[in-house]
Short mmCIF file of C-alpha atoms and ligand atoms in Angstrom, two decimals:
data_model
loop_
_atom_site.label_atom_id
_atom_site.label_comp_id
_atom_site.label_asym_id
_atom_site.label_seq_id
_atom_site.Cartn_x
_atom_site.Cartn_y
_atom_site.Cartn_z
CA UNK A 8 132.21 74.12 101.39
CA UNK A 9 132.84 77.14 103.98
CA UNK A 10 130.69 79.74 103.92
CA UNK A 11 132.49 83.21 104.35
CA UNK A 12 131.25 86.19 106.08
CA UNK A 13 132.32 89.96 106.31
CA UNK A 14 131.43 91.75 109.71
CA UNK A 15 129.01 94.32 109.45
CA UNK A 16 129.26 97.96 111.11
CA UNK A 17 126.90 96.43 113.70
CA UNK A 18 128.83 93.53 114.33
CA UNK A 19 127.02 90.82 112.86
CA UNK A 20 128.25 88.61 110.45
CA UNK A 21 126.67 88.64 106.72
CA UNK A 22 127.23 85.84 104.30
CA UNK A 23 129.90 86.76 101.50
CA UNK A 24 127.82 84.74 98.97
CA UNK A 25 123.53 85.10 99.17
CA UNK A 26 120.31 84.62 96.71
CA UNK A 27 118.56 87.35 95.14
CA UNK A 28 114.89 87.31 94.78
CA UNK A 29 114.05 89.88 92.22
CA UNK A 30 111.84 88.32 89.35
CA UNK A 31 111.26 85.12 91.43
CA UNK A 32 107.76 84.40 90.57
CA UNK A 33 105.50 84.67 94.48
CA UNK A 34 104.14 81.10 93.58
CA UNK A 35 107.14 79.77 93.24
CA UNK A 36 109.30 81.63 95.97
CA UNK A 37 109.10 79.52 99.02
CA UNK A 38 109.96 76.00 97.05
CA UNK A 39 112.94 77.75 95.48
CA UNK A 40 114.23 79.43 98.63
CA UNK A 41 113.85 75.60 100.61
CA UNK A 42 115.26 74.29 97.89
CA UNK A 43 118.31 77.10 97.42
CA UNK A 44 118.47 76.26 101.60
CA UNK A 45 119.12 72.65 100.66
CA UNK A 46 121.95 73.68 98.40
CA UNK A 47 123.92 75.76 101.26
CA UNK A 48 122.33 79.36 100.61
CA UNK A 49 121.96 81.29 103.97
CA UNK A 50 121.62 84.87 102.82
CA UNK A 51 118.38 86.01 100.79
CA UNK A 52 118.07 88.81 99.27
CA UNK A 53 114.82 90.18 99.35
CA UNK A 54 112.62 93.57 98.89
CA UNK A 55 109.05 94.57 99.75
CA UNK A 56 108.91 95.85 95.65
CA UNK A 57 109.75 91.92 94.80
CA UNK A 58 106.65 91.00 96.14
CA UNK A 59 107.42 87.58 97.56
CA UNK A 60 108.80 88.11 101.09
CA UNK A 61 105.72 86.38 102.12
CA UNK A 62 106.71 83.27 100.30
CA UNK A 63 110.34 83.40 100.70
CA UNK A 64 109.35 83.16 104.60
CA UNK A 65 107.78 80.38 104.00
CA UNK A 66 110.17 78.21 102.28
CA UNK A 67 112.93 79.46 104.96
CA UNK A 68 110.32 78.56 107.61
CA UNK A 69 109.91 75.10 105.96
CA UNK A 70 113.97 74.94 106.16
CA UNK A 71 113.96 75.51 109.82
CA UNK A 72 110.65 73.19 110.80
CA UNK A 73 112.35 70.46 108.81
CA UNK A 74 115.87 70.99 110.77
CA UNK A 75 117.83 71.88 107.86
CA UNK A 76 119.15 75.36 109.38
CA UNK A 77 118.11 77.03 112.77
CA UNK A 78 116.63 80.67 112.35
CA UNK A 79 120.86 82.07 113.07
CA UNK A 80 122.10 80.53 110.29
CA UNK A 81 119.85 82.43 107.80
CA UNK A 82 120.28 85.91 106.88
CA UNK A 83 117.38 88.08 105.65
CA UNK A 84 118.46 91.03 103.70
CA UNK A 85 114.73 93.00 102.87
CA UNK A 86 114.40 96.73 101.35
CA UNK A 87 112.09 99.62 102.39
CA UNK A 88 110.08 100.77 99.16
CA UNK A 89 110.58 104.24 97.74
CA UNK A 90 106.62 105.02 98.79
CA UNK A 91 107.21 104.84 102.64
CA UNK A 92 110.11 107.37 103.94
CA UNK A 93 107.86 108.89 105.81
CA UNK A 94 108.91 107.93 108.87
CA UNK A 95 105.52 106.52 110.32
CA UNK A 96 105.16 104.54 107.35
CA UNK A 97 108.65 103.49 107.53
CA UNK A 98 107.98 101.89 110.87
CA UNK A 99 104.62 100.69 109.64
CA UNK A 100 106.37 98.65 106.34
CA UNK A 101 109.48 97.33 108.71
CA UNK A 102 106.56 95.40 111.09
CA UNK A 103 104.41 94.33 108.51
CA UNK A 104 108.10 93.17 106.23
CA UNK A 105 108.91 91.58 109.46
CA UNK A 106 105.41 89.84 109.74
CA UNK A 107 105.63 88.65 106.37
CA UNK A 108 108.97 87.22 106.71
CA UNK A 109 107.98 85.45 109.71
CA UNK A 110 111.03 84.61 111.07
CA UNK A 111 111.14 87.43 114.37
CA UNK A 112 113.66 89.87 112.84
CA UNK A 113 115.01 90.42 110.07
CA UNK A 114 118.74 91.09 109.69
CA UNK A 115 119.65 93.62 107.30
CA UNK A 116 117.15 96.38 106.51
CA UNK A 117 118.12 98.69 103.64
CA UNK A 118 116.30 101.85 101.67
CA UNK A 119 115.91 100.89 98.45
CA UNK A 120 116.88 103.90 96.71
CA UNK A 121 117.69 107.53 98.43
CA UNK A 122 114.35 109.62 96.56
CA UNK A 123 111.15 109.35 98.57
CA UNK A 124 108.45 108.89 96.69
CA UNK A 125 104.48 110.02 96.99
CA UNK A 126 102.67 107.64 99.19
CA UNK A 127 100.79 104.39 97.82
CA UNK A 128 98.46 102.23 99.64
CA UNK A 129 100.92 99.22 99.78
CA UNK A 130 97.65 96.70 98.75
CA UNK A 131 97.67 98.83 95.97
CA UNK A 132 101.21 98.98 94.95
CA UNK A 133 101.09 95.59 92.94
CA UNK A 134 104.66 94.70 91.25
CA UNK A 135 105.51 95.40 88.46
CA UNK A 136 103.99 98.66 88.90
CA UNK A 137 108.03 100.05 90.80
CA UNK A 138 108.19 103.61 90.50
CA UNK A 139 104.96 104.58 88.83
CA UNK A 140 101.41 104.77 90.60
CA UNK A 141 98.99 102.74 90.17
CA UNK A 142 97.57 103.23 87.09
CA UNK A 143 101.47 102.49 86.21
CA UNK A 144 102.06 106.03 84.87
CA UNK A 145 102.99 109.10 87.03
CA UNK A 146 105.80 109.52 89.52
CA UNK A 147 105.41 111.46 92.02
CA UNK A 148 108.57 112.60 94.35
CA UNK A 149 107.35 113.61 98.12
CA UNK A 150 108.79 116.13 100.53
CA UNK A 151 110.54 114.07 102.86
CA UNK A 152 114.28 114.21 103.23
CA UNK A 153 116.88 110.84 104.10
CA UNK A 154 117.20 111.59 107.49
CA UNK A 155 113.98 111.24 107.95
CA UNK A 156 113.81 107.69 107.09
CA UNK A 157 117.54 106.81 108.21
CA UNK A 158 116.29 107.58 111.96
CA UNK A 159 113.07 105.65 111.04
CA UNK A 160 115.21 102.50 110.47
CA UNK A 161 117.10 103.61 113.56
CA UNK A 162 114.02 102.74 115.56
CA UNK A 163 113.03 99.52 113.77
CA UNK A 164 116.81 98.44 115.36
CA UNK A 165 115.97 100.09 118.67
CA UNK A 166 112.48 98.19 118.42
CA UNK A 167 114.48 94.52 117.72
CA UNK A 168 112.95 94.42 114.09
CA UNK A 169 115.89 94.44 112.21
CA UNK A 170 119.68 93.78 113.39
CA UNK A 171 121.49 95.71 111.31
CA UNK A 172 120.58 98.88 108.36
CA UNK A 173 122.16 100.23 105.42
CA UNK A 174 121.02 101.72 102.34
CA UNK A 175 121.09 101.01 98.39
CA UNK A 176 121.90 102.56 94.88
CA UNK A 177 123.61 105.62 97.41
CA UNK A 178 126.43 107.33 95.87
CA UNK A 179 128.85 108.82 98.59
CA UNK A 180 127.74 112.47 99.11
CA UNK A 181 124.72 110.82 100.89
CA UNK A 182 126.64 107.97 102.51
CA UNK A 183 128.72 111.29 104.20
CA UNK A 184 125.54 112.90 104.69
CA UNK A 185 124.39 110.17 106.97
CA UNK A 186 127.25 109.80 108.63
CA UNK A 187 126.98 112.97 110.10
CA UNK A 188 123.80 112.29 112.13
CA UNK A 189 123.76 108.28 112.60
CA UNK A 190 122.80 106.68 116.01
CA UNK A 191 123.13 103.36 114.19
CA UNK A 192 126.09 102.66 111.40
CA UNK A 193 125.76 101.92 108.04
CA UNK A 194 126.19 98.33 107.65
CA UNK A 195 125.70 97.72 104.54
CA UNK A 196 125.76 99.42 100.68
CA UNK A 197 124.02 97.86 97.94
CA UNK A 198 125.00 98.94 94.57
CA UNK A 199 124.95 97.50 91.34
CA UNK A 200 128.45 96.67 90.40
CA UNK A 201 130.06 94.16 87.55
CA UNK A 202 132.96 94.90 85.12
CA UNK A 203 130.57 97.45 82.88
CA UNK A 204 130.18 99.12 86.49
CA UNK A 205 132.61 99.46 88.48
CA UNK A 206 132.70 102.41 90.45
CA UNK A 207 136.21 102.23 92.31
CA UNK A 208 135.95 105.15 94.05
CA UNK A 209 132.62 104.65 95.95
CA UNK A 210 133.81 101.14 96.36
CA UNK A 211 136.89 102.27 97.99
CA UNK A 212 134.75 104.66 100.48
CA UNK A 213 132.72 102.34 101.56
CA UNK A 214 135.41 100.12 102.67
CA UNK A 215 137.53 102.53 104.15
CA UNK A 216 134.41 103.43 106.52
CA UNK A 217 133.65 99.65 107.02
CA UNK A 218 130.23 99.33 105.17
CA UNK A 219 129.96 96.00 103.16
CA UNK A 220 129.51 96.23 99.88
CA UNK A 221 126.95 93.73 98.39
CA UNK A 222 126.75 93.47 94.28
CA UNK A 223 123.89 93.91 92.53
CA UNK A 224 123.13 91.89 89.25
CA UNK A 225 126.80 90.62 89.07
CA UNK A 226 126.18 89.57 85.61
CA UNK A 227 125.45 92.97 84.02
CA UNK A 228 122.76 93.15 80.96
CA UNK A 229 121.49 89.58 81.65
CA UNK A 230 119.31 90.57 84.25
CA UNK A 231 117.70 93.58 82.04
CA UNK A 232 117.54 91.83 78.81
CA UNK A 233 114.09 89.61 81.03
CA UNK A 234 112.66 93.21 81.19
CA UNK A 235 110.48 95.05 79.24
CA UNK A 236 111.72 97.49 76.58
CA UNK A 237 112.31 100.86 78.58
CA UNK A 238 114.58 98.92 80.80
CA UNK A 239 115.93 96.41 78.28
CA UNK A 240 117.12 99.68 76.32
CA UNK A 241 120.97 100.25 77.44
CA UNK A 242 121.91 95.93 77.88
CA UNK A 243 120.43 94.94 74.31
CA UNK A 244 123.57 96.28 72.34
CA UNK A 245 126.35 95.23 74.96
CA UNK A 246 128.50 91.95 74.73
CA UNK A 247 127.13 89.69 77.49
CA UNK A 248 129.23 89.67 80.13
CA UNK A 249 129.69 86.02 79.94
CA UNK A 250 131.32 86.33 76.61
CA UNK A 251 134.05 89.11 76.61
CA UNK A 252 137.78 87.42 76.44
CA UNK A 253 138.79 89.17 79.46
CA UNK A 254 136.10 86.97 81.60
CA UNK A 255 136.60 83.84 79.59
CA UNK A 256 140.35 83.78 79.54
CA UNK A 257 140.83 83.81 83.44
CA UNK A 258 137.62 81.18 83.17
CA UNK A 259 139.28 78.65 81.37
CA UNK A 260 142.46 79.13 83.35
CA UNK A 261 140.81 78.28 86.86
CA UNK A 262 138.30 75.97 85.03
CA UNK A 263 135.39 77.41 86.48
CA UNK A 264 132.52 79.16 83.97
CA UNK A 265 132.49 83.31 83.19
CA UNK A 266 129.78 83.48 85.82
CA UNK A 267 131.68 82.25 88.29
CA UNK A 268 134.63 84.28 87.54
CA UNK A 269 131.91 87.37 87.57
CA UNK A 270 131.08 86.33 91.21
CA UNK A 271 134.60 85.43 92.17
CA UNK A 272 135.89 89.06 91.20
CA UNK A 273 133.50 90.72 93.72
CA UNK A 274 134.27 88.13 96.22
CA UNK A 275 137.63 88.19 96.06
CA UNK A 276 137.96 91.97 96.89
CA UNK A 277 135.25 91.40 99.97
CA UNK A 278 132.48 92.36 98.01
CA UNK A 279 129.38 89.90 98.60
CA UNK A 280 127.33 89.31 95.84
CA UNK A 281 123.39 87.64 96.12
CA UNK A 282 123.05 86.12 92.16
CA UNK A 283 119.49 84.61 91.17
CA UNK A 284 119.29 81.50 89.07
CA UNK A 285 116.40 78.87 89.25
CA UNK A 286 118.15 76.61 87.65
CA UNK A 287 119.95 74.09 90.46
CA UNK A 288 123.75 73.60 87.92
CA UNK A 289 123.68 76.96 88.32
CA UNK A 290 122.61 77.71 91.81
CA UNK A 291 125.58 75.39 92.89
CA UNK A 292 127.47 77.01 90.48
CA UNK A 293 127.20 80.42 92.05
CA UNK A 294 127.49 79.63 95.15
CA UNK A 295 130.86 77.96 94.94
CA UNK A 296 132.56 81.58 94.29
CA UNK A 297 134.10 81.83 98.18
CA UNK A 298 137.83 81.80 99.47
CA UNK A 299 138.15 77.96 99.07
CA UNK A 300 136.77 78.02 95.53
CA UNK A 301 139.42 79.51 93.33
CA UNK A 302 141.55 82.56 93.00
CA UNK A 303 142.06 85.30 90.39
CA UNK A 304 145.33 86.67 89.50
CA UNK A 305 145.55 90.52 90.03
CA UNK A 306 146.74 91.00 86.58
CA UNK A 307 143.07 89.31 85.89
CA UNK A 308 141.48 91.25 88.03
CA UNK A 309 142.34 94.21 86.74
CA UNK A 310 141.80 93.18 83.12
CA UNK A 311 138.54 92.16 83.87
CA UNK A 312 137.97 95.81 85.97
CA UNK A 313 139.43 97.23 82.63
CA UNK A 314 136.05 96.73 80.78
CA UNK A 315 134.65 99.55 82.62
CA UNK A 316 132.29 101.42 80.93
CA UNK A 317 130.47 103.72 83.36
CA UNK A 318 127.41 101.79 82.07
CA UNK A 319 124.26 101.57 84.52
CA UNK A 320 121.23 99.77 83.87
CA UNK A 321 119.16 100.13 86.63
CA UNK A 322 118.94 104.02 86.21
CA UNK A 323 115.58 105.69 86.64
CA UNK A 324 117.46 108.68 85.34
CA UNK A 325 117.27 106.94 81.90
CA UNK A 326 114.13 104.30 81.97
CA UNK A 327 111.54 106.36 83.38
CA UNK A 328 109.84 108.71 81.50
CA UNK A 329 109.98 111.29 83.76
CA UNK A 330 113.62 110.53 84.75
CA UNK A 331 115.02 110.62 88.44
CA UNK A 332 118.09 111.41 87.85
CA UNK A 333 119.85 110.35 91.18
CA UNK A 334 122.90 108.97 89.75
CA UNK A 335 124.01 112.47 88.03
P1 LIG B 21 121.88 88.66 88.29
O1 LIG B 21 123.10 89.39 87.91
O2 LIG B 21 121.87 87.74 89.44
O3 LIG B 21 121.41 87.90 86.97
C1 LIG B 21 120.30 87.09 86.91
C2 LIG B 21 120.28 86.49 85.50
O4 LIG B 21 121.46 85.73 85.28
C3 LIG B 21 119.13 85.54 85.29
O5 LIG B 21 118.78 85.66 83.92
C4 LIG B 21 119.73 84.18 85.52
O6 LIG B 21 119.07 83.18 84.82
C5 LIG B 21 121.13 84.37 84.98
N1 LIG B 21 122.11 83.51 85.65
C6 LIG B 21 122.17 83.24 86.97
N2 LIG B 21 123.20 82.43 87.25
C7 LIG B 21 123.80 82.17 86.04
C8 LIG B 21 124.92 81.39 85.69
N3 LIG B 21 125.63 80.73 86.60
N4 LIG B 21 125.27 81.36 84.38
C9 LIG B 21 124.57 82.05 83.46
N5 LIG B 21 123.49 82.81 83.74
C10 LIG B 21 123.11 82.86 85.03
O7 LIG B 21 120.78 89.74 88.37
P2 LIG B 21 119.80 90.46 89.30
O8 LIG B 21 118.65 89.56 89.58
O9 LIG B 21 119.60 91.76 88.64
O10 LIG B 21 120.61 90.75 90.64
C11 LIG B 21 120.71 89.82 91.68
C12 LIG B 21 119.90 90.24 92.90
O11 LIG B 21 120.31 91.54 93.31
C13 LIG B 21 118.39 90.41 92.67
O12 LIG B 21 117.72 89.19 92.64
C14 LIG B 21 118.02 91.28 93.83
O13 LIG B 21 117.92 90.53 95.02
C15 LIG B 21 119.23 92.22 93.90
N6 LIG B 21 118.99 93.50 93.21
C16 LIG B 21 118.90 94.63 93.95
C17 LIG B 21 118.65 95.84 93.34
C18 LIG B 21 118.58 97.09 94.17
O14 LIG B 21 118.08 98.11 93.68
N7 LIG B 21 119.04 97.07 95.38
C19 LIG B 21 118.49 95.91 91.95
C20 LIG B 21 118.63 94.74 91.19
C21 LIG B 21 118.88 93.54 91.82
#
């Protein structure tokens, strides 16, 4: 099985094809990250508002000790929560992410979302409390703009802490906005994007200015129908992904299953995508979605783009109730 890689603005190499740790239970992290390890995963997706990084160290730490992969081989994506932009606390979250991790850098160090938030005692900012305090009800924006924050994670490369930045759920006006004062590039975008969500445009941006696209829940509503109501709200009364005929026409052509063909769309235009399953079918599954697995027509590709809807789920603008509306 190769493993494929797209080049990063910083010249590393990130793997096309990764495992996302949202909703992977902190008890359970570090067996299923050795054990995703053992199936051929290299990239993990992870996030300080996950609240496993700890554990997901672990488990890659395990890897390593019992000679299954050497610290290069792995790639450690990890996400600077809303609550620290401020660019001491920044710094402060990158060293103590890094700590956690355990592994003496980590490679890809993103903002989570572009919106600074009011500051929370990270001991007290217990998942799932997300955007809210921590009584779990008010959100409070602070006064602290991007650049700010991009120039903190400028220092956490300058400092050997992370090897490469980039930034998530950013629409282009503030990918151009950082562009104008970045020491360090943007290696990396994060955005949710499957055939509900397509977003061609932004897509097309960030490629022509050579920042990697990763996919965010690849699958659509699946990942939001697990949530609680306020956020199950806009993927209840959707066809599942995994059952529109677009998806499970080109499946049965190339024999593979709709998921797969989810995956392989994103991968096939250079898009890497970082899917969660604990179950190990599907954790092969997923990862078999490279350039020697199997190959979409462009006629398929673009019937399968076709279902675009302009529908986001992960939208604070509609599942908070005070809304953030940073995707208007
Ligand atoms: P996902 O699209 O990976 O979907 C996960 C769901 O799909 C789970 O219910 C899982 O059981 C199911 N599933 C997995 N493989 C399957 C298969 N082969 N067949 C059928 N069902 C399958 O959703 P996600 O967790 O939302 O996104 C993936 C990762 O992206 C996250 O774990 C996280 O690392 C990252 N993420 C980032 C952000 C962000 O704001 N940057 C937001 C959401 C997710």
């Amino acid at each position: 099985m190769g493993l494929d890689t797209i080049t990063l603005a910083s010249g590393h190499q990130m793997p096309l094809v990764g495992f996302g740790m949202w909703k992977v239970p902190a008890d359970k992290a570090a067996d299923i990250v050795y054990n995703a390890i053992r199936e051929g995963y290299r990239l993990f997706d992870g996030a300080y508002d996950y609240q496993n990084e700890k554990e997901a160290g672990e488990g890659i730490r395990r890897a390593i000790k019992d000679g299954l992969v050497k610290r290069d081989e792995i790639f450690v994506t990890t996400k600077l929560w809303n609550n620290y932009h401020q660019k001491d606390h920044a710094l402060q979250m990158a060293k103590a992410q890094n700590e956690a991790w355990g592994l003496d850098y980590i490679d890809l160090y993103l903002i989570h979302f572009p919106v600074a938030l009011k500051y929370i005692e990270p001991e007290k900012l217990k998942y799932p409390a997300w955007w809210m305090d921590v009584e779990h009800k008010v959100i409070e924006t602070a006064p602290i703009p991007l650049q700010e924050t991009w120039q903190a994670l400028e220092e956490v490369v300058d400092m050997g802490i992370a090897k490469s930045i980039g930034i998530s759920n950013a629409q282009a006006q503030t990918l151009y906005d950082i562009q104008r004062y970045a020491r360090h590039p943007i290696s990396s975008l994060q955005i949710e994007h499957h055939p509900y969500l397509v977003q061609p445009e932004l897509v097309e941006l960030a490629q022509e200015e050579k920042i990697a696209i990763t996919a965010y829940s690849s699958f659509g509503p699946q990942s939001f129908l697990e949530l609680p109501t306020a956020f199950r709200a806009r993927a209840k009364d959707v066809s599942l992904l995994f059952d529109v005929d677009a998806v499970k026409k080109a499946a049965a052509r190339v024999g593979r299953t709709p998921a797969q063909v989810l995956l392989r769309w994103a991968t096939q235009r250079n898009i890497a995508v970082i899917p969660k399953s604990n179950n190990s079918t599907r954790l092969q599954q997923n990862l078999e979605v490279g350039s020697d697995s199997f190959t979409l027509t462009s006629e398929e590709i673009v019937s399968i783009s076709a279902l675009d809807k302009g529908l986001r789920f992960n939208d604070p603008g509609f599942y908070l109730d005070k809304p953030l509306r940073i995707f208007a």
